[in-house]
mmCIF file of N, CA and C in Angstrom:
data_model
loop_
_atom_site.group_PDB
_atom_site.id
_atom_site.type_symbol
_atom_site.label_atom_id
_atom_site.label_comp_id
_atom_site.label_asym_id
_atom_site.label_seq_id
_atom_site.Cartn_x
_atom_site.Cartn_y
_atom_site.Cartn_z
ATOM 1 N N MET N 1 100.311 103.865 81.385
ATOM 2 C CA MET N 1 100.540 105.290 82.577
ATOM 3 C C MET N 1 101.966 106.010 81.817
ATOM 4 N N ALA N 2 101.513 106.671 82.206
ATOM 5 C CA ALA N 2 102.185 108.067 81.654
ATOM 6 C C ALA N 2 104.201 108.180 83.010
ATOM 7 N N CYS N 3 104.694 109.316 82.595
ATOM 8 C CA CYS N 3 105.971 109.696 82.999
ATOM 9 C C CYS N 3 105.090 110.703 84.534
ATOM 10 N N GLU N 4 105.451 110.644 85.402
ATOM 11 C CA GLU N 4 104.626 111.902 86.703
ATOM 12 C C GLU N 4 105.907 112.787 86.804
ATOM 13 N N LEU N 5 106.974 112.708 85.014
ATOM 14 C CA LEU N 5 107.748 114.055 85.243
ATOM 15 C C LEU N 5 106.997 114.535 84.218
ATOM 16 N N CYS N 6 107.935 113.970 83.045
ATOM 17 C CA CYS N 6 107.884 113.960 81.959
ATOM 18 C C CYS N 6 106.386 114.177 80.551
ATOM 19 N N GLY N 7 105.553 112.983 81.246
ATOM 20 C CA GLY N 7 105.095 112.584 81.432
ATOM 21 C C GLY N 7 104.655 111.871 79.688
ATOM 22 N N SER N 8 105.398 111.421 79.492
ATOM 23 C CA SER N 8 105.777 110.404 78.229
ATOM 24 C C SER N 8 105.417 108.906 78.350
ATOM 25 N N ARG N 9 104.970 108.279 77.953
ATOM 26 C CA ARG N 9 104.244 106.977 77.350
ATOM 27 C C ARG N 9 105.553 106.151 77.065
ATOM 28 N N GLY N 10 105.693 104.844 78.076
ATOM 29 C CA GLY N 10 106.238 103.886 77.876
ATOM 30 C C GLY N 10 106.296 102.495 78.917
ATOM 31 N N GLN N 11 108.052 102.096 78.817
ATOM 32 C CA GLN N 11 107.633 101.854 80.345
ATOM 33 C C GLN N 11 108.329 102.710 81.609
ATOM 34 N N LEU N 12 107.637 101.989 82.201
ATOM 35 C CA LEU N 12 107.576 102.558 83.702
ATOM 36 C C LEU N 12 109.093 102.443 84.840
ATOM 37 N N PHE N 13 109.062 103.083 85.096
ATOM 38 C CA PHE N 13 110.231 102.532 86.960
ATOM 39 C C PHE N 13 110.014 103.192 88.585
ATOM 40 N N THR N 14 109.365 103.200 89.099
ATOM 41 C CA THR N 14 109.716 103.504 90.936
ATOM 42 C C THR N 14 110.896 104.858 91.212
ATOM 43 N N SER N 15 111.145 105.484 91.353
ATOM 44 C CA SER N 15 112.165 105.647 91.475
ATOM 45 C C SER N 15 111.721 106.341 92.728
ATOM 46 N N ILE N 16 113.146 107.236 93.116
ATOM 47 C CA ILE N 16 112.982 108.226 94.642
ATOM 48 C C ILE N 16 113.581 109.694 93.818
ATOM 49 N N ILE N 17 113.111 110.344 94.087
ATOM 50 C CA ILE N 17 114.184 111.864 93.136
ATOM 51 C C ILE N 17 113.373 112.591 94.174
ATOM 52 N N GLU N 18 114.589 113.431 94.186
ATOM 53 C CA GLU N 18 115.090 114.487 95.884
ATOM 54 C C GLU N 18 113.121 113.893 96.701
ATOM 55 N N GLY N 19 113.993 112.871 97.331
ATOM 56 C CA GLY N 19 113.069 111.915 98.180
ATOM 57 C C GLY N 19 111.687 112.028 98.348
ATOM 58 N N VAL N 20 111.406 112.000 97.198
ATOM 59 C CA VAL N 20 110.018 111.600 96.424
ATOM 60 C C VAL N 20 110.341 110.474 96.308
ATOM 61 N N LYS N 21 109.028 109.821 96.279
ATOM 62 C CA LYS N 21 108.814 107.864 95.235
ATOM 63 C C LYS N 21 107.597 108.550 93.966
ATOM 64 N N LEU N 22 108.259 108.493 92.945
ATOM 65 C CA LEU N 22 107.572 108.760 91.368
ATOM 66 C C LEU N 22 107.562 107.798 90.689
ATOM 67 N N ASN N 23 106.605 107.716 89.853
ATOM 68 C CA ASN N 23 107.115 106.284 88.249
ATOM 69 C C ASN N 23 107.182 107.211 87.333
ATOM 70 N N VAL N 24 107.942 106.731 86.700
ATOM 71 C CA VAL N 24 109.287 108.164 85.986
ATOM 72 C C VAL N 24 109.462 106.983 84.729
ATOM 73 N N CYS N 25 109.417 107.170 83.592
ATOM 74 C CA CYS N 25 110.543 106.654 82.800
ATOM 75 C C CYS N 25 111.864 106.342 82.722
ATOM 76 N N GLY N 26 112.263 105.643 81.712
ATOM 77 C CA GLY N 26 113.760 105.962 81.961
ATOM 78 C C GLY N 26 115.291 106.454 82.274
ATOM 79 N N ASN N 27 114.395 107.990 80.983
ATOM 80 C CA ASN N 27 114.630 109.083 80.884
ATOM 81 C C ASN N 27 114.585 109.894 82.439
ATOM 82 N N CYS N 28 114.059 109.983 82.375
ATOM 83 C CA CYS N 28 113.653 110.819 84.839
ATOM 84 C C CYS N 28 114.134 109.585 85.238
ATOM 85 N N SER N 29 113.949 109.306 84.778
ATOM 86 C CA SER N 29 114.911 107.491 86.033
ATOM 87 C C SER N 29 116.287 108.244 86.657
ATOM 88 N N SER N 30 116.964 108.356 85.718
ATOM 89 C CA SER N 30 118.134 108.612 86.285
ATOM 90 C C SER N 30 118.376 110.017 86.691
ATOM 91 N N HIS N 31 117.555 110.904 87.230
ATOM 92 C CA HIS N 31 117.291 111.909 87.921
ATOM 93 C C HIS N 31 117.445 111.778 90.023
ATOM 94 N N GLY N 32 116.665 110.224 89.847
ATOM 95 C CA GLY N 32 117.061 109.622 90.752
ATOM 96 C C GLY N 32 117.521 107.832 91.765
ATOM 97 N N LYS N 33 117.127 107.661 92.388
ATOM 98 C CA LYS N 33 117.355 105.900 91.993
ATOM 99 C C LYS N 33 116.087 105.060 91.968
ATOM 100 N N VAL N 34 116.144 104.447 91.023
ATOM 101 C CA VAL N 34 115.250 103.327 90.790
ATOM 102 C C VAL N 34 115.258 102.269 91.475
ATOM 103 N N ILE N 35 113.892 102.383 91.746
ATOM 104 C CA ILE N 35 113.739 100.942 93.101
ATOM 105 C C ILE N 35 112.981 99.639 92.579
ATOM 106 N N SER N 36 112.237 100.232 91.409
ATOM 107 C CA SER N 36 111.712 98.936 90.542
ATOM 108 C C SER N 36 111.282 99.528 89.283
ATOM 109 N N GLN N 37 110.732 98.418 88.398
ATOM 110 C CA GLN N 37 110.525 98.041 87.474
ATOM 111 C C GLN N 37 109.000 98.407 87.269
ATOM 112 N N ILE N 38 108.008 99.253 86.671
ATOM 113 C CA ILE N 38 106.460 98.901 86.355
ATOM 114 C C ILE N 38 106.732 97.679 85.498
ATOM 115 N N SER N 39 105.516 96.591 85.856
ATOM 116 C CA SER N 39 105.412 95.450 84.569
ATOM 117 C C SER N 39 104.463 96.328 84.069
ATOM 118 N N ASN N 40 104.541 95.868 83.521
ATOM 119 C CA ASN N 40 103.048 95.956 81.530
ATOM 120 C C ASN N 40 102.223 95.613 82.004
ATOM 121 N N TYR N 41 100.596 96.292 82.062
ATOM 122 C CA TYR N 41 99.516 95.600 82.178
ATOM 123 C C TYR N 41 98.627 95.541 81.415
ATOM 124 N N ASN N 42 98.133 94.174 81.352
ATOM 125 C CA ASN N 42 97.068 93.772 79.666
ATOM 126 C C ASN N 42 96.059 95.149 79.412
ATOM 127 N N LYS N 43 96.046 95.975 78.600
ATOM 128 C CA LYS N 43 95.565 96.608 77.959
ATOM 129 C C LYS N 43 93.411 95.861 78.834
ATOM 130 N N ALA N 44 93.757 94.397 77.700
ATOM 131 C CA ALA N 44 92.155 94.575 77.537
ATOM 132 C C ALA N 44 91.326 93.974 79.027
ATOM 133 N N ASN N 45 92.281 94.232 80.629
ATOM 134 C CA ASN N 45 91.728 94.737 81.804
ATOM 135 C C ASN N 45 91.776 95.469 82.204
ATOM 136 N N VAL N 46 92.004 96.924 81.771
ATOM 137 C CA VAL N 46 91.236 97.621 81.310
ATOM 138 C C VAL N 46 90.059 98.357 81.796
ATOM 139 N N ILE N 47 89.908 99.056 82.877
ATOM 140 C CA ILE N 47 87.881 98.750 82.894
ATOM 141 C C ILE N 47 88.775 101.372 82.367
ATOM 142 N N LYS N 48 87.923 100.866 81.466
ATOM 143 C CA LYS N 48 87.951 102.729 80.597
ATOM 144 C C LYS N 48 86.514 103.428 81.540
ATOM 145 N N PRO N 49 86.828 104.328 82.346
ATOM 146 C CA PRO N 49 85.864 104.879 82.520
ATOM 147 C C PRO N 49 84.479 105.722 81.829
ATOM 148 N N ARG N 50 83.303 106.109 81.559
ATOM 149 C CA ARG N 50 82.416 106.163 80.872
ATOM 150 C C ARG N 50 82.332 107.846 80.749
ATOM 151 N N ASN N 51 81.480 108.005 79.347
ATOM 152 C CA ASN N 51 81.292 109.942 80.480
ATOM 153 C C ASN N 51 80.459 110.041 81.206
ATOM 154 N N ARG N 52 80.621 110.550 81.587
ATOM 155 C CA ARG N 52 79.665 110.992 82.568
ATOM 156 C C ARG N 52 78.868 111.945 82.359
ATOM 157 N N ASP N 53 77.777 112.816 82.643
ATOM 158 C CA ASP N 53 76.944 114.113 82.585
ATOM 159 C C ASP N 53 76.337 113.592 83.785
ATOM 160 N N PHE N 54 77.095 115.667 84.858
ATOM 161 C CA PHE N 54 76.256 115.650 84.934
ATOM 162 C C PHE N 54 75.743 116.905 86.527
ATOM 163 N N VAL N 55 74.200 116.831 86.696
ATOM 164 C CA VAL N 55 73.794 118.287 87.150
ATOM 165 C C VAL N 55 74.414 118.701 89.102
ATOM 166 N N ILE N 56 74.607 119.964 88.423
ATOM 167 C CA ILE N 56 74.403 120.463 90.215
ATOM 168 C C ILE N 56 73.961 121.599 90.250
ATOM 169 N N ASN N 57 72.650 121.381 90.940
ATOM 170 C CA ASN N 57 71.627 122.352 91.592
ATOM 171 C C ASN N 57 72.184 123.200 92.507
ATOM 172 N N ASP N 58 72.327 124.540 92.023
ATOM 173 C CA ASP N 58 72.525 125.351 93.451
ATOM 174 C C ASP N 58 71.573 125.910 93.961
ATOM 175 N N ILE N 59 71.568 126.993 94.555
ATOM 176 C CA ILE N 59 70.436 127.667 95.360
ATOM 177 C C ILE N 59 70.959 128.689 95.480
ATOM 178 N N ILE N 60 70.413 130.242 94.378
ATOM 179 C CA ILE N 60 70.988 131.660 94.653
ATOM 180 C C ILE N 60 70.342 132.688 94.779
ATOM 181 N N LEU N 61 69.852 133.830 96.262
ATOM 182 C CA LEU N 61 68.778 134.382 96.311
ATOM 183 C C LEU N 61 68.806 135.573 95.175
ATOM 184 N N LYS N 62 68.654 136.480 95.079
ATOM 185 C CA LYS N 62 68.186 136.961 94.313
ATOM 186 C C LYS N 62 69.185 138.114 94.728
ATOM 187 N N GLN N 63 69.383 139.014 94.041
ATOM 188 C CA GLN N 63 70.354 140.648 94.206
ATOM 189 C C GLN N 63 69.059 141.830 94.880
ATOM 190 N N GLY N 64 69.189 142.104 95.837
ATOM 191 C CA GLY N 64 67.989 143.049 96.638
ATOM 192 C C GLY N 64 66.675 142.295 96.395
ATOM 193 N N TYR N 65 67.166 141.030 97.787
ATOM 194 C CA TYR N 65 65.901 140.389 97.553
ATOM 195 C C TYR N 65 65.251 141.314 99.135
ATOM 196 N N GLY N 66 65.854 141.729 100.695
ATOM 197 C CA GLY N 66 65.445 142.330 101.402
ATOM 198 C C GLY N 66 64.327 144.063 100.308
ATOM 199 N N GLU N 67 64.854 144.152 99.731
ATOM 200 C CA GLU N 67 64.170 145.341 98.812
ATOM 201 C C GLU N 67 62.765 144.435 98.681
ATOM 202 N N LEU N 68 62.016 143.757 98.131
ATOM 203 C CA LEU N 68 61.656 143.136 97.894
ATOM 204 C C LEU N 68 60.651 142.675 98.583
ATOM 205 N N ILE N 69 61.378 141.635 99.664
ATOM 206 C CA ILE N 69 60.839 141.642 100.877
ATOM 207 C C ILE N 69 59.721 142.586 100.767
ATOM 208 N N ARG N 70 59.959 143.456 101.224
ATOM 209 C CA ARG N 70 59.950 144.636 102.379
ATOM 210 C C ARG N 70 58.393 145.664 101.273
ATOM 211 N N ILE N 71 58.826 145.588 100.178
ATOM 212 C CA ILE N 71 58.156 146.014 99.506
ATOM 213 C C ILE N 71 56.779 145.006 99.451
ATOM 214 N N SER N 72 56.810 143.708 99.228
ATOM 215 C CA SER N 72 56.174 142.902 99.068
ATOM 216 C C SER N 72 54.860 143.075 100.156
ATOM 217 N N ARG N 73 55.569 143.052 101.615
ATOM 218 C CA ARG N 73 55.065 143.052 102.717
ATOM 219 C C ARG N 73 54.127 144.800 103.469
ATOM 220 N N GLU N 74 54.609 145.375 102.163
ATOM 221 C CA GLU N 74 54.141 146.922 101.912
ATOM 222 C C GLU N 74 51.988 147.477 101.568
ATOM 223 N N LYS N 75 53.203 146.359 100.801
ATOM 224 C CA LYS N 75 51.287 146.109 99.533
ATOM 225 C C LYS N 75 50.830 145.532 100.961
ATOM 226 N N LEU N 76 50.940 144.308 101.431
ATOM 227 C CA LEU N 76 49.568 143.843 102.188
ATOM 228 C C LEU N 76 49.080 144.352 103.002
ATOM 229 N N SER N 77 50.064 145.588 103.621
ATOM 230 C CA SER N 77 49.719 146.788 104.341
ATOM 231 C C SER N 77 50.049 145.450 105.994
ATOM 232 N N LEU N 78 50.879 145.294 105.936
ATOM 233 C CA LEU N 78 51.637 144.698 107.177
ATOM 234 C C LEU N 78 52.482 145.137 108.303
ATOM 235 N N LYS N 79 52.644 145.440 109.087
ATOM 236 C CA LYS N 79 53.721 145.660 109.818
ATOM 237 C C LYS N 79 54.675 145.161 109.570
ATOM 238 N N GLN N 80 55.997 144.329 110.605
ATOM 239 C CA GLN N 80 57.060 143.936 110.459
ATOM 240 C C GLN N 80 56.796 143.096 111.826
ATOM 241 N N ASP N 81 56.229 143.147 112.395
ATOM 242 C CA ASP N 81 56.039 142.395 113.419
ATOM 243 C C ASP N 81 54.157 141.507 113.259
ATOM 244 N N GLU N 82 53.697 142.299 112.443
ATOM 245 C CA GLU N 82 51.792 141.160 112.110
ATOM 246 C C GLU N 82 52.809 140.492 110.916
ATOM 247 N N LEU N 83 53.473 140.256 110.757
ATOM 248 C CA LEU N 83 54.333 139.227 109.041
ATOM 249 C C LEU N 83 55.581 138.027 109.433
ATOM 250 N N ALA N 84 56.042 139.008 110.664
ATOM 251 C CA ALA N 84 57.596 138.005 111.373
ATOM 252 C C ALA N 84 56.177 137.180 112.852
ATOM 253 N N ALA N 85 54.839 137.840 112.683
ATOM 254 C CA ALA N 85 53.951 136.525 113.515
ATOM 255 C C ALA N 85 53.474 136.156 112.655
ATOM 256 N N LYS N 86 52.643 136.143 111.391
ATOM 257 C CA LYS N 86 52.482 134.978 110.029
ATOM 258 C C LYS N 86 53.281 133.765 110.315
ATOM 259 N N LEU N 87 55.044 134.321 109.771
ATOM 260 C CA LEU N 87 55.490 133.541 109.660
ATOM 261 C C LEU N 87 56.432 132.489 110.413
ATOM 262 N N SER N 88 56.153 132.850 111.936
ATOM 263 C CA SER N 88 56.389 132.085 113.120
ATOM 264 C C SER N 88 58.191 132.754 112.836
ATOM 265 N N ILE N 89 58.196 133.492 113.348
ATOM 266 C CA ILE N 89 59.789 134.172 113.362
ATOM 267 C C ILE N 89 59.942 135.501 114.084
ATOM 268 N N LYS N 90 61.037 135.662 114.265
ATOM 269 C CA LYS N 90 61.790 136.633 115.342
ATOM 270 C C LYS N 90 60.951 138.190 114.234
ATOM 271 N N GLU N 91 60.824 139.194 115.129
ATOM 272 C CA GLU N 91 60.985 140.655 114.301
ATOM 273 C C GLU N 91 62.121 140.857 113.986
ATOM 274 N N SER N 92 63.770 141.063 114.453
ATOM 275 C CA SER N 92 64.900 140.946 114.639
ATOM 276 C C SER N 92 64.846 140.093 113.308
ATOM 277 N N LEU N 93 65.018 139.528 112.989
ATOM 278 C CA LEU N 93 64.960 138.108 111.830
ATOM 279 C C LEU N 93 64.417 138.755 110.187
ATOM 280 N N LEU N 94 63.483 138.751 110.510
ATOM 281 C CA LEU N 94 62.509 139.789 109.372
ATOM 282 C C LEU N 94 62.920 141.026 109.227
ATOM 283 N N LYS N 95 63.596 141.771 110.005
ATOM 284 C CA LYS N 95 64.222 143.637 109.936
ATOM 285 C C LYS N 95 65.657 143.019 108.912
ATOM 286 N N GLY N 96 66.180 141.766 109.929
ATOM 287 C CA GLY N 96 67.760 141.389 108.842
ATOM 288 C C GLY N 96 67.491 141.457 107.387
ATOM 289 N N LEU N 97 65.807 140.238 107.167
ATOM 290 C CA LEU N 97 66.200 140.366 105.992
ATOM 291 C C LEU N 97 66.181 141.560 104.975
ATOM 292 N N GLU N 98 64.901 142.345 105.587
ATOM 293 C CA GLU N 98 64.804 143.439 104.930
ATOM 294 C C GLU N 98 66.605 144.338 104.159
ATOM 295 N N ASN N 99 67.030 144.402 105.610
ATOM 296 C CA ASN N 99 68.110 144.888 105.655
ATOM 297 C C ASN N 99 69.210 143.854 104.581
ATOM 298 N N ASN N 100 69.165 143.476 104.473
ATOM 299 C CA ASN N 100 69.853 142.129 103.292
ATOM 300 C C ASN N 100 71.671 141.811 104.767
ATOM 301 N N ARG N 101 71.219 141.954 105.854
ATOM 302 C CA ARG N 101 72.065 141.812 106.998
ATOM 303 C C ARG N 101 71.745 139.699 106.421
ATOM 304 N N ILE N 102 71.337 139.676 106.962
ATOM 305 C CA ILE N 102 70.767 138.483 107.611
ATOM 306 C C ILE N 102 70.185 137.429 105.943
ATOM 307 N N GLU N 103 70.790 136.237 105.307
ATOM 308 C CA GLU N 103 70.096 135.135 103.989
ATOM 309 C C GLU N 103 69.520 134.394 105.037
ATOM 310 N N PRO N 104 68.035 134.872 104.387
ATOM 311 C CA PRO N 104 67.127 133.008 104.640
ATOM 312 C C PRO N 104 67.815 131.859 104.365
ATOM 313 N N SER N 105 66.830 131.332 105.220
ATOM 314 C CA SER N 105 67.638 129.743 104.673
ATOM 315 C C SER N 105 66.151 129.279 103.988
ATOM 316 N N ILE N 106 67.205 128.141 103.227
ATOM 317 C CA ILE N 106 66.534 127.842 102.206
ATOM 318 C C ILE N 106 64.443 127.792 102.370
ATOM 319 N N GLU N 107 64.521 127.099 103.908
ATOM 320 C CA GLU N 107 63.025 126.946 104.099
ATOM 321 C C GLU N 107 62.446 128.056 104.341
ATOM 322 N N LEU N 108 63.513 129.086 104.920
ATOM 323 C CA LEU N 108 62.981 130.002 104.810
ATOM 324 C C LEU N 108 61.973 131.340 104.243
ATOM 325 N N ALA N 109 63.154 131.084 103.083
ATOM 326 C CA ALA N 109 62.757 131.045 101.376
ATOM 327 C C ALA N 109 61.671 131.231 101.099
ATOM 328 N N LYS N 110 61.757 129.892 100.545
ATOM 329 C CA LYS N 110 60.892 129.279 100.390
ATOM 330 C C LYS N 110 58.675 129.583 100.962
ATOM 331 N N ARG N 111 58.842 129.791 102.245
ATOM 332 C CA ARG N 111 58.114 129.972 103.434
ATOM 333 C C ARG N 111 57.910 132.086 102.899
ATOM 334 N N LEU N 112 58.590 132.359 102.375
ATOM 335 C CA LEU N 112 58.647 133.656 103.000
ATOM 336 C C LEU N 112 57.571 133.870 100.978
ATOM 337 N N GLU N 113 58.709 132.889 100.166
ATOM 338 C CA GLU N 113 58.167 133.465 99.000
ATOM 339 C C GLU N 113 56.443 132.964 97.878
ATOM 340 N N LEU N 114 55.702 132.024 99.525
ATOM 341 C CA LEU N 114 54.614 131.431 99.372
ATOM 342 C C LEU N 114 53.725 132.043 100.100
ATOM 343 N N PHE N 115 53.702 133.021 101.030
ATOM 344 C CA PHE N 115 53.206 133.705 101.872
ATOM 345 C C PHE N 115 53.348 134.982 101.718
ATOM 346 N N LEU N 116 54.518 135.937 100.399
ATOM 347 C CA LEU N 116 54.575 137.136 99.778
ATOM 348 C C LEU N 116 53.752 137.309 98.488
ATOM 349 N N GLY N 117 53.874 135.690 97.666
ATOM 350 C CA GLY N 117 54.491 135.359 96.661
ATOM 351 C C GLY N 117 54.782 136.759 95.477
ATOM 352 N N ILE N 118 55.967 136.268 95.911
ATOM 353 C CA ILE N 118 56.839 135.967 95.071
ATOM 354 C C ILE N 118 58.257 135.611 94.773
ATOM 355 N N LYS N 119 59.324 135.772 93.868
ATOM 356 C CA LYS N 119 59.988 134.773 93.558
ATOM 357 C C LYS N 119 61.165 135.656 94.453
ATOM 358 N N ILE N 120 62.349 134.773 95.375
ATOM 359 C CA ILE N 120 63.468 135.807 95.863
ATOM 360 C C ILE N 120 65.159 134.771 95.390
ATOM 361 N N ILE N 121 64.692 133.405 95.903
ATOM 362 C CA ILE N 121 65.720 132.223 95.602
ATOM 363 C C ILE N 121 65.198 131.640 93.303
ATOM 364 N N GLU N 122 66.454 131.430 93.354
ATOM 365 C CA GLU N 122 66.970 131.220 91.700
ATOM 366 C C GLU N 122 67.368 130.007 91.507
ATOM 367 N N GLU N 123 67.514 129.393 90.916
ATOM 368 C CA GLU N 123 67.859 127.900 90.795
ATOM 369 C C GLU N 123 69.164 127.593 89.375
ATOM 370 N N VAL N 124 70.241 127.529 90.264
ATOM 371 C CA VAL N 124 71.656 127.440 89.014
ATOM 372 C C VAL N 124 71.444 126.233 88.253
ATOM 373 N N LYS N 125 71.468 125.923 87.357
ATOM 374 C CA LYS N 125 72.001 124.834 86.877
ATOM 375 C C LYS N 125 73.071 124.834 86.247
ATOM 376 N N LEU N 126 74.389 123.466 86.738
ATOM 377 C CA LEU N 126 75.959 124.015 86.119
ATOM 378 C C LEU N 126 75.736 122.550 85.722
ATOM 379 N N ASN N 127 75.729 122.189 84.479
ATOM 380 C CA ASN N 127 76.643 121.074 84.095
ATOM 381 C C ASN N 127 77.907 120.866 83.317
ATOM 382 N N SER N 128 78.674 119.179 83.728
ATOM 383 C CA SER N 128 79.362 119.605 83.747
ATOM 384 C C SER N 128 79.855 117.745 83.661
ATOM 385 N N SER N 129 81.419 117.170 82.878
ATOM 386 C CA SER N 129 80.839 116.365 81.958
ATOM 387 C C SER N 129 82.416 115.909 82.858
ATOM 388 N N ILE N 130 82.011 114.338 83.292
ATOM 389 C CA ILE N 130 83.357 113.708 83.907
ATOM 390 C C ILE N 130 83.151 112.617 82.549
ATOM 391 N N GLY N 131 84.700 112.218 82.794
ATOM 392 C CA GLY N 131 84.897 110.764 81.266
ATOM 393 C C GLY N 131 86.654 110.937 81.456
ATOM 394 N N HIS N 132 86.948 110.522 80.389
ATOM 395 C CA HIS N 132 88.496 110.957 79.629
ATOM 396 C C HIS N 132 89.652 112.015 79.326
ATOM 397 N N VAL N 133 90.310 111.782 79.813
ATOM 398 C CA VAL N 133 91.185 113.161 79.652
ATOM 399 C C VAL N 133 91.849 112.678 78.741
ATOM 400 N N ASN N 134 91.915 113.861 77.897
ATOM 401 C CA ASN N 134 92.560 114.420 76.678
ATOM 402 C C ASN N 134 94.143 114.851 76.904
ATOM 403 N N LYS N 135 94.729 113.512 75.900
ATOM 404 C CA LYS N 135 96.499 114.418 76.432
ATOM 405 C C LYS N 135 97.024 115.414 76.518
ATOM 406 N N VAL N 136 96.009 115.915 75.799
ATOM 407 C CA VAL N 136 96.869 117.260 76.224
ATOM 408 C C VAL N 136 96.979 118.615 77.539
ATOM 409 N N SER N 137 95.407 117.739 78.250
ATOM 410 C CA SER N 137 95.056 117.780 79.271
ATOM 411 C C SER N 137 95.983 117.483 80.467
ATOM 412 N N ILE N 138 96.470 116.408 80.310
ATOM 413 C CA ILE N 138 96.988 115.469 80.955
ATOM 414 C C ILE N 138 98.583 116.408 81.907
ATOM 415 N N PHE N 139 98.759 116.751 82.985
ATOM 416 C CA PHE N 139 99.180 117.645 83.595
ATOM 417 C C PHE N 139 100.172 117.448 84.782
ATOM 418 N N THR N 140 101.594 117.959 84.504
ATOM 419 C CA THR N 140 102.548 116.156 85.502
ATOM 420 C C THR N 140 103.533 117.200 85.679
ATOM 421 N N ILE N 141 103.887 116.715 86.865
ATOM 422 C CA ILE N 141 104.959 117.456 87.672
ATOM 423 C C ILE N 141 106.459 118.625 87.316
ATOM 424 N N GLY N 142 106.972 118.016 85.662
ATOM 425 C CA GLY N 142 107.629 117.912 85.826
ATOM 426 C C GLY N 142 106.663 119.587 85.068
ATOM 427 N N ASP N 143 105.566 119.885 84.815
ATOM 428 C CA ASP N 143 105.387 121.040 83.901
ATOM 429 C C ASP N 143 105.365 121.783 84.802
ATOM 430 N N LEU N 144 105.579 122.033 86.095
ATOM 431 C CA LEU N 144 105.835 122.752 87.443
ATOM 432 C C LEU N 144 107.603 123.124 87.330
ATOM 433 N N ILE N 145 107.952 122.086 87.023
ATOM 434 C CA ILE N 145 109.147 122.323 87.379
ATOM 435 C C ILE N 145 110.200 122.858 86.512
ATOM 436 N N LYS N 146 110.751 123.413 86.172
ATOM 437 C CA LYS N 146 112.080 124.122 85.570
ATOM 438 C C LYS N 146 113.462 122.926 85.500
ATOM 439 N N LYS N 147 112.936 122.243 83.749
ATOM 440 C CA LYS N 147 114.020 121.355 83.808
ATOM 441 C C LYS N 147 116.114 122.112 83.836
ATOM 442 N N ASP N 148 116.167 121.449 84.279
ATOM 443 C CA ASP N 148 118.031 122.230 83.247
ATOM 444 C C ASP N 148 118.968 121.509 82.303
ATOM 445 N N LYS N 149 118.909 122.296 81.807
ATOM 446 C CA LYS N 149 119.851 121.417 80.147
ATOM 447 C C LYS N 149 120.808 122.244 79.943
#
């Protein structure tokens, strides 16, 4: 384990520093009151996290989806009230969609795509990895506070 103030590894102590209970090294424990010493643990019993990759799927609307809907409706020679009736939605909702004032639900966007033969939603995949933290990326409270020397 690492000191929560300076990040150094070694023997840790539970101390109260400025009213906050922290696990700190011997050097940093002098800044507060030592409550107890943290016993060393057997490293063989520690379960190390495995690297896990995961994908986040996010659905976004294309820029200018309202104009795509309007142009496709006009190509089919339909009026707003006719298209609204065929999709079982209110005409005011369709007007809002065509003016980009209202964003359609995913279900409605898929119905519009199917009926009008257009693509207004895009799937964005974000890849990320969870796993070991590099020693360089350990961020401690001491990094936030300017130490008086």
